[in-house]
Rosetta silent file (secondary structure, phi, psi, omega in degrees, C-alpha in Angstrom):
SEQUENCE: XXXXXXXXXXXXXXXXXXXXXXXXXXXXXXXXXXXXXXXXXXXXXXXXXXXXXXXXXXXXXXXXXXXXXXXXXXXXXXXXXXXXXXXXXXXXXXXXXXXXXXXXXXXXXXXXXXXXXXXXXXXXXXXXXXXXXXXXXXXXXXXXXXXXXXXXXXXXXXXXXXXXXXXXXXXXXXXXXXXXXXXXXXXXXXXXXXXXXXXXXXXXXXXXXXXXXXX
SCORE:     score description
SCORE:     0.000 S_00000001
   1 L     0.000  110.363  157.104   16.967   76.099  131.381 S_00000001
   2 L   -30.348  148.061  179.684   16.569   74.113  134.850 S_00000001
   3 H   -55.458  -66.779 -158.179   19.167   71.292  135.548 S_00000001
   4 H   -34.286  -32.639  161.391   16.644   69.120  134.995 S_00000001
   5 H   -49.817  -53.669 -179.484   15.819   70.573  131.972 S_00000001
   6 H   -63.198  -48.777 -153.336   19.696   70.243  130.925 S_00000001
   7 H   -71.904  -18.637 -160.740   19.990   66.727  132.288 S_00000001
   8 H   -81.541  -22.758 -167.735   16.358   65.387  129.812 S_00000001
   9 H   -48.082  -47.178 -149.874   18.543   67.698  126.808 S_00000001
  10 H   -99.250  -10.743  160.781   21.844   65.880  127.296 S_00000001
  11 H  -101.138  -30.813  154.269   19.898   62.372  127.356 S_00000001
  12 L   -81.233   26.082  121.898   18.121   62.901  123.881 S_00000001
  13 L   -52.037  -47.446 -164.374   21.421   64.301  122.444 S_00000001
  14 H   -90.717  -59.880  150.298   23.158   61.072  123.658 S_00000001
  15 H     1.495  -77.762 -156.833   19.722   58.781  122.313 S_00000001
  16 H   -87.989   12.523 -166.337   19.856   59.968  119.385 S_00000001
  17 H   -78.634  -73.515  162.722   24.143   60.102  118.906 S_00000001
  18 H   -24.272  -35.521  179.054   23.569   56.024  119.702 S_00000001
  19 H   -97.137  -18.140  164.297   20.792   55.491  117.413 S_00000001
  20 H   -71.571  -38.337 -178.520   22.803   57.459  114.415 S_00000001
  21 H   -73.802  -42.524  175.116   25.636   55.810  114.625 S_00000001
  22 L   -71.233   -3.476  162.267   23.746   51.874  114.888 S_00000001
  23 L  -151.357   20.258  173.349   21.447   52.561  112.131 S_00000001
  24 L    84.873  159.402 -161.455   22.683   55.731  110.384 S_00000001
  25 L   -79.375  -30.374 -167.845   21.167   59.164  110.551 S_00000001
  26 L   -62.428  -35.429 -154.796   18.616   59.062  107.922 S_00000001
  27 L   -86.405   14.486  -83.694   16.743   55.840  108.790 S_00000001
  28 L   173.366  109.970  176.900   16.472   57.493  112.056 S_00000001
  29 L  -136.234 -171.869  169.819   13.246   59.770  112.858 S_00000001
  30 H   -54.726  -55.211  163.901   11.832   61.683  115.969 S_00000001
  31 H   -17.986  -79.199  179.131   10.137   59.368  116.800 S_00000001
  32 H   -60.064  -58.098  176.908   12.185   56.505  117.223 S_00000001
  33 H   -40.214  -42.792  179.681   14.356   59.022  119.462 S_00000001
  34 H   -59.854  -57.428 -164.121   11.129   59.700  121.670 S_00000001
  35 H   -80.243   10.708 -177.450   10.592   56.532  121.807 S_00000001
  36 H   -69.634  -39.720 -145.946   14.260   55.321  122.349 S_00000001
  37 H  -122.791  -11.768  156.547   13.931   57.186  125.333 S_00000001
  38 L    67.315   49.153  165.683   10.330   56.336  126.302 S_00000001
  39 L  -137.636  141.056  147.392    9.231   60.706  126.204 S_00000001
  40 L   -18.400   95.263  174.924    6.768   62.390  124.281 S_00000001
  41 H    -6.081  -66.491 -159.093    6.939   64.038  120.899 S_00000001
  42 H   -58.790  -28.563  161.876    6.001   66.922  122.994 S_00000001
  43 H   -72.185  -55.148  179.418    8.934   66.793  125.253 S_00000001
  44 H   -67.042    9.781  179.162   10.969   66.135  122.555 S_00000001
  45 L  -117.820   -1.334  164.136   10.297   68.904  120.410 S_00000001
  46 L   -64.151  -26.448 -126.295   10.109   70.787  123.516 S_00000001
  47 L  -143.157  -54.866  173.965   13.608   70.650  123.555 S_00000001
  48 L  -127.359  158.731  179.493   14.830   70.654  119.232 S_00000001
  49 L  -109.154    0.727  157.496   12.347   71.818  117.026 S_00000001
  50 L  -163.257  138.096 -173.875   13.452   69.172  114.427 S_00000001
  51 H   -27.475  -20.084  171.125   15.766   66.534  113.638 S_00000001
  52 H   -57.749  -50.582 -170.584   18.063   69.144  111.614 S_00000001
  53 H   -51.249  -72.411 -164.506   18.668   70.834  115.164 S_00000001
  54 H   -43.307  -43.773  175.873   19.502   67.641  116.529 S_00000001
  55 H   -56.341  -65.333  171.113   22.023   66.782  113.670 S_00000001
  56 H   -57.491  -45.845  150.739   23.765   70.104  114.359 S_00000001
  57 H   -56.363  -55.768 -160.832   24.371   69.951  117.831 S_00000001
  58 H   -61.269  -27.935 -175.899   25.890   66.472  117.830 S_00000001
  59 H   -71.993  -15.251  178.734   28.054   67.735  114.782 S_00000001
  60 H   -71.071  -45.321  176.591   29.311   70.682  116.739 S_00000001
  61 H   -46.602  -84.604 -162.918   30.172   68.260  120.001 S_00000001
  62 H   -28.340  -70.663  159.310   31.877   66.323  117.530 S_00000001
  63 H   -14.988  -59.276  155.519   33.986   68.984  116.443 S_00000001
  64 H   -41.095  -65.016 -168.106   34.921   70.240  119.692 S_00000001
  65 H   -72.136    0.816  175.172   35.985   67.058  121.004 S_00000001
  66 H  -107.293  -33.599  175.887   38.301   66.422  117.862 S_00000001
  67 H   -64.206  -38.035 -158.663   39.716   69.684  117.979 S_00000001
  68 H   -67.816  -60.683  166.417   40.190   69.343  121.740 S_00000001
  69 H   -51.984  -31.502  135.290   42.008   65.648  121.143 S_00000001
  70 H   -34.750  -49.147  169.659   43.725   66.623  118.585 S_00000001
  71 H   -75.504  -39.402 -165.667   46.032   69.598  120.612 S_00000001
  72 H   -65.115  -46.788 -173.176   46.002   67.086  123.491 S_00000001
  73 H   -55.256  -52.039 -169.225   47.867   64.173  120.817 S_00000001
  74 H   -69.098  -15.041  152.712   50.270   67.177  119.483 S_00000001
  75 H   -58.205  -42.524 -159.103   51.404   68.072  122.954 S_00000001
  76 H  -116.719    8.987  177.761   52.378   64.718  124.077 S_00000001
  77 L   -77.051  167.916  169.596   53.287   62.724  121.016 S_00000001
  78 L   -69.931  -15.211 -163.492   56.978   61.823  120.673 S_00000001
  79 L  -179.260  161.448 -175.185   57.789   63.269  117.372 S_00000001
  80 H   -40.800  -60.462  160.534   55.624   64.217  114.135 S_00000001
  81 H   -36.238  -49.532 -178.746   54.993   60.759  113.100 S_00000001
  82 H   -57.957  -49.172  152.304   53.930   59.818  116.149 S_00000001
  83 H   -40.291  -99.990  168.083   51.529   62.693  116.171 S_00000001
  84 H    -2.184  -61.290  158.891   50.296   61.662  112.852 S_00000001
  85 H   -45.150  -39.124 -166.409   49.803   57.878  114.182 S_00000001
  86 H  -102.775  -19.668  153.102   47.849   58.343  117.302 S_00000001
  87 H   -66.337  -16.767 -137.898   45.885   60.818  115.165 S_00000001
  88 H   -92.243  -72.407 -160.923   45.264   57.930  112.624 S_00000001
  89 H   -48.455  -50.168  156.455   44.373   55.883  115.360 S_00000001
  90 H   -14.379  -82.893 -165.346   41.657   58.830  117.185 S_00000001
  91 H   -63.191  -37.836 -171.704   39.788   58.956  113.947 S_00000001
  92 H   -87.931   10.012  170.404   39.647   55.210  113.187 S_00000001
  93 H   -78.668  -80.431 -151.839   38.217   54.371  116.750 S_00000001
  94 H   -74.911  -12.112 -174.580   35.802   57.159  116.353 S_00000001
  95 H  -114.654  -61.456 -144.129   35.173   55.871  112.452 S_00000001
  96 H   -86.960  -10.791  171.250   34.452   51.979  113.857 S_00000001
  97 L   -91.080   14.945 -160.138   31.745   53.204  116.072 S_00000001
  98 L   -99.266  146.140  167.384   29.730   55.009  112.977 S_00000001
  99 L   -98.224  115.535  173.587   27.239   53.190  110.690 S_00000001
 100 L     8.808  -57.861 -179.895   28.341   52.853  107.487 S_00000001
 101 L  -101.842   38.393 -169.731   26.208   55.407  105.796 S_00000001
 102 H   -80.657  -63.597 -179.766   26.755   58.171  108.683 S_00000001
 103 H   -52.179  -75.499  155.319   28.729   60.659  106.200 S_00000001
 104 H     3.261  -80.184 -176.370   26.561   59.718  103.081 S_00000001
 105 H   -45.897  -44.830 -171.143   23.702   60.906  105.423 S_00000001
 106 H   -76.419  -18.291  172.141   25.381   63.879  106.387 S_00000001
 107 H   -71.385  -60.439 -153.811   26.423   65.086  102.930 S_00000001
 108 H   -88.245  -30.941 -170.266   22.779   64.972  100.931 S_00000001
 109 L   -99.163  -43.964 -167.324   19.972   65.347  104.428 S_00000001
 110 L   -94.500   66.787 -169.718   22.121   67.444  106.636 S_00000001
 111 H   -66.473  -49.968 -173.813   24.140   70.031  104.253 S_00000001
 112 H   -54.832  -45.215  168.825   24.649   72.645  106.870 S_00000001
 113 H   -41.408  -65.463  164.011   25.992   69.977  109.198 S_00000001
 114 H   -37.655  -65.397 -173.790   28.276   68.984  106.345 S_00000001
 115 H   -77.590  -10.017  133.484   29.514   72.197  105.687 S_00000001
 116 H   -30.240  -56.889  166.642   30.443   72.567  109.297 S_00000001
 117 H   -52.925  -71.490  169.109   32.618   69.573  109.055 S_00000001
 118 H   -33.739  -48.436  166.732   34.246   71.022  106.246 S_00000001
 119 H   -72.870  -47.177  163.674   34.908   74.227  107.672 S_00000001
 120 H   -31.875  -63.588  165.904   36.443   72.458  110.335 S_00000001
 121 H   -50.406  -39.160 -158.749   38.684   70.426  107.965 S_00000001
 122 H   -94.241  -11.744 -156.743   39.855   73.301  105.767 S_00000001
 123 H  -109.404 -104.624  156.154   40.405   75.490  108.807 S_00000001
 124 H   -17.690  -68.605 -175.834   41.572   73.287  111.847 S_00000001
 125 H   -79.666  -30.812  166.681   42.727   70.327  110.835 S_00000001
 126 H   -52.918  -66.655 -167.740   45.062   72.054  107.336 S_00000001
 127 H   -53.121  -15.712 -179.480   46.672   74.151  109.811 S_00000001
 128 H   -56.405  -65.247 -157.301   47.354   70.907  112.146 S_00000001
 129 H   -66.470  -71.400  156.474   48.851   69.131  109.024 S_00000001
 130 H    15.424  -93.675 -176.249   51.142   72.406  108.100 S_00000001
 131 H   -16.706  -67.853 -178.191   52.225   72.518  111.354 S_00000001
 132 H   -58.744  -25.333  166.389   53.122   69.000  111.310 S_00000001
 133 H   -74.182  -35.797  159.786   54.874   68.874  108.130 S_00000001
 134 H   -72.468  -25.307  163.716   57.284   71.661  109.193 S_00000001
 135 H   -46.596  -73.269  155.036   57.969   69.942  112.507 S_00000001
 136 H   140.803  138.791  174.742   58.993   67.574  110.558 S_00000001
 137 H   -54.925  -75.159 -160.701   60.946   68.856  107.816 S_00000001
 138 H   -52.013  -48.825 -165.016   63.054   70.503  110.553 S_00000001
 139 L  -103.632   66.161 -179.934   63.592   67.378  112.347 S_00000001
 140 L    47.285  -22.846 -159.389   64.792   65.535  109.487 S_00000001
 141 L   -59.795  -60.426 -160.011   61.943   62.838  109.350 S_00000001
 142 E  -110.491  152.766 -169.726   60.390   64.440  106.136 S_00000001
 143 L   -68.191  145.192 -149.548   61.990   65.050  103.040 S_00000001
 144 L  -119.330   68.310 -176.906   62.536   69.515  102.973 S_00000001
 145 L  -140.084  -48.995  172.646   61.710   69.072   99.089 S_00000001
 146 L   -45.392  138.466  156.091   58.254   69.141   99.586 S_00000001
 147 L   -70.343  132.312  149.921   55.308   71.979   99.099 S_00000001
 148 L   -77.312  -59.081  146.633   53.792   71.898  102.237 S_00000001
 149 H   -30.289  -60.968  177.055   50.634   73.794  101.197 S_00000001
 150 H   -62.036  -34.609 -170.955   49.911   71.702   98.371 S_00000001
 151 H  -106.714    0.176  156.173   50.559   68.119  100.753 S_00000001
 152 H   -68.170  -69.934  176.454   48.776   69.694  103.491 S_00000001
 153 H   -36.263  -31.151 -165.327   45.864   70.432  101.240 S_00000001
 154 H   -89.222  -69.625 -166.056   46.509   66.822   99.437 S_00000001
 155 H   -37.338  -52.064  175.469   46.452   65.206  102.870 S_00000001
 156 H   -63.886  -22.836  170.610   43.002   66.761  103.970 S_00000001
 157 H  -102.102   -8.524  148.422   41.536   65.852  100.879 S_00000001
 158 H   -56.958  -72.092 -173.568   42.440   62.173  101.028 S_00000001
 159 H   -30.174  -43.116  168.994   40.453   62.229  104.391 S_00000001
 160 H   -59.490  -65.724 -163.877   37.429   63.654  102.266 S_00000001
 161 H   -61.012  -28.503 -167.796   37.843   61.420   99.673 S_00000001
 162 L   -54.469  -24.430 -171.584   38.294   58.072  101.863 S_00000001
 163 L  -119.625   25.179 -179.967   34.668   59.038  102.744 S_00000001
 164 L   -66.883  151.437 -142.392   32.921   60.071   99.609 S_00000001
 165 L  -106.482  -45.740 -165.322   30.096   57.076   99.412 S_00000001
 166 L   -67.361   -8.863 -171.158   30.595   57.497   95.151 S_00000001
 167 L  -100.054  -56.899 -169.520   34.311   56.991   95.002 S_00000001
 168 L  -109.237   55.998 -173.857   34.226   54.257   98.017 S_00000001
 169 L   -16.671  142.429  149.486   30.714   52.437   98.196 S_00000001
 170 L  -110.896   51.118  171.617   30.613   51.447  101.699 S_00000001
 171 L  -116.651  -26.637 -166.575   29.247   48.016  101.009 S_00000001
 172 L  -114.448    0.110 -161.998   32.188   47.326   99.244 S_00000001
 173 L  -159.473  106.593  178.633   34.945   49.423  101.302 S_00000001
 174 L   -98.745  131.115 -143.142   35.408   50.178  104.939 S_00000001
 175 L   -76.798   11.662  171.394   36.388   53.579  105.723 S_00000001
 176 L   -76.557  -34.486  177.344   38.301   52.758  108.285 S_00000001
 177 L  -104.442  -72.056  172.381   40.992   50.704  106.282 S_00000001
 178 H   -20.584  -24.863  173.841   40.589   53.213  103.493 S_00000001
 179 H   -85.475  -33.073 -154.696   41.890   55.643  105.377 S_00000001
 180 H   -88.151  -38.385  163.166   44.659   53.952  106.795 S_00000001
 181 H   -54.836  -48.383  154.922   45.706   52.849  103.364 S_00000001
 182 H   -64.192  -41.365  171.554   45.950   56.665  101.926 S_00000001
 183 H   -56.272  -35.878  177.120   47.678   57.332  104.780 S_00000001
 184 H   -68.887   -5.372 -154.124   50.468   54.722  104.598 S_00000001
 185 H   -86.949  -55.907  169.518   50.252   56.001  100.895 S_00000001
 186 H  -115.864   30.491  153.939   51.415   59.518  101.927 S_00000001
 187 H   -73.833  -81.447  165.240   53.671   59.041  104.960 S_00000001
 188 H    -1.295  -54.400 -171.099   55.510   56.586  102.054 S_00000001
 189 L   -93.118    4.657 -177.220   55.952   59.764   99.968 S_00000001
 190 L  -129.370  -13.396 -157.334   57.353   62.212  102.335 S_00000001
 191 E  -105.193  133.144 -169.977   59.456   60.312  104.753 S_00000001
 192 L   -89.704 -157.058 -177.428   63.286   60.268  104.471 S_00000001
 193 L   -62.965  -31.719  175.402   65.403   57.333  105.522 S_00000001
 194 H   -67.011  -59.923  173.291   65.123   58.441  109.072 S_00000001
 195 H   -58.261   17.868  176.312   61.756   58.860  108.912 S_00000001
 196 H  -119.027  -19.391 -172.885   61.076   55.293  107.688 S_00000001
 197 H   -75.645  -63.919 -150.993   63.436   53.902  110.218 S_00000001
 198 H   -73.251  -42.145 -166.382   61.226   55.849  113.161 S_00000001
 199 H   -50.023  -46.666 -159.773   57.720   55.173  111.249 S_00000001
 200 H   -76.580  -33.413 -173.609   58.525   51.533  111.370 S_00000001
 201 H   -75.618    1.927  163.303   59.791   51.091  115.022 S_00000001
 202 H   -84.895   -6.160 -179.453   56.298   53.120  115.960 S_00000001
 203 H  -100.604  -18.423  133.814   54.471   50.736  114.025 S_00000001
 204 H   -73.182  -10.259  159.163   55.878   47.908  116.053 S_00000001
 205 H   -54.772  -60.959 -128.744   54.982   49.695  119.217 S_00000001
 206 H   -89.854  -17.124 -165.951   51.602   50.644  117.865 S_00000001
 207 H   -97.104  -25.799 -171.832   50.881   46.555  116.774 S_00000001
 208 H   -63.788  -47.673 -174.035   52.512   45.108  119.935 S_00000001
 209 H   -70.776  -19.299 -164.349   50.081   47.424  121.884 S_00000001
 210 H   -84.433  -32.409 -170.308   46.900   46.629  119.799 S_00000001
 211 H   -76.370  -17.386 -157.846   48.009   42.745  120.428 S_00000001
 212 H  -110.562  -39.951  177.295   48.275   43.498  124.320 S_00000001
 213 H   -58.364  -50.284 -144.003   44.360   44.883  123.951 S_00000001
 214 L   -84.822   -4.754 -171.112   43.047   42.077  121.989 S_00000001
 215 L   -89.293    0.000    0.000   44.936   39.543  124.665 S_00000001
């Protein structure tokens, strides 16, 4: 494929990222992507042969770019928690730019997509939390009582659940504070006295900095 070729690819990829997240993937046809972008059907199918395609790329680019942000936060955070936090923070920036029903959509139209994600979760991101829980257990912060395998597994599937549409309508519950709420739920349940002393002075860091945005 000619640049040019690359450069019309990588502008209906980016079209149609922008029109899933502002009105959700389903609602959401070829169409409106051609015409989001003011090209033909015939280019655009030149290019995906159907909206499934389309669905699948952007979910791999997702994927990439969370594993790739992810290793960048656990190199440079100060300490597990800290890790833990600025991941927090990753996903709910990346969760406030999503339309409501983006996951919904992605469970029941897109399955393959879905089970990408999932593979992703069970694979990547368990071994993250592992990691992180023995970090650390060794450095006192978490209590060295815990299975990690079972509150790795428990951790990953609070992420799932925060975005199941039947457990958490998302008319009535935004998954953004849902999340953040299971999380304080099981930091709360693993963290010794040290580790509540360090959670809380990063959580005046982390509001003093959010108040320094919004000024």
């Amino acid at each position: 494929m000619n640049e040019n070729g690359t450069d019309t690819r990588q502008r209906i990829l980016q079209a149609a990222q922008e029109l899933f997240f502002s009105y959700g993937i389903r609602s959401i046809t070829m169409d409106d992507i051609a015409r989001h972008l003011s090209i033909s059907k015939k280019t655009l199918y030149r290019f995906f042969e159907d909206k499934h395609q389309i669905v699948d790329t952007l979910t791999r680019f997702e994927i990439s770019d969370s594993v790739r942000c992810s290793l960048d936060i656990a190199r440079q955070a100060k300490d597990p928690i800290d890790e833990i936090l600025q991941s927090m923070e990753y996903m709910t920036k990346k969760l406030a730019g999503w339309h409501p029903s983006m996951v919904y959509d992605l469970q029941k139209y897109h399955p393959k997509s879905w089970d990408e994600f999932r593979k992703f979760s069970e694979e990547h991101m368990l071994n993250a939390v592992i990691r992180n829980l023995k970090k650390g257990i060794r450095q006192g912060l978490y209590r060295n009582d815990i299975n990690v395998l079972v509150l790795a597994r428990l951790r990953i599937e609070q992420v799932s659940l925060a975005m199941n549409p039947h457990v958490f309508p998302p008319a009535k519950f935004e998954l953004r504070k849902v999340e953040m709420e299971l999380l304080n739920h099981f930091l709360q349940g693993i963290l010794t006295l040290k580790g509540r002393k360090l959670l809380d002075q990063h959580e005046v860091k982390y509001k003093s900095k959010k108040q320094k945005n919004v000024a």
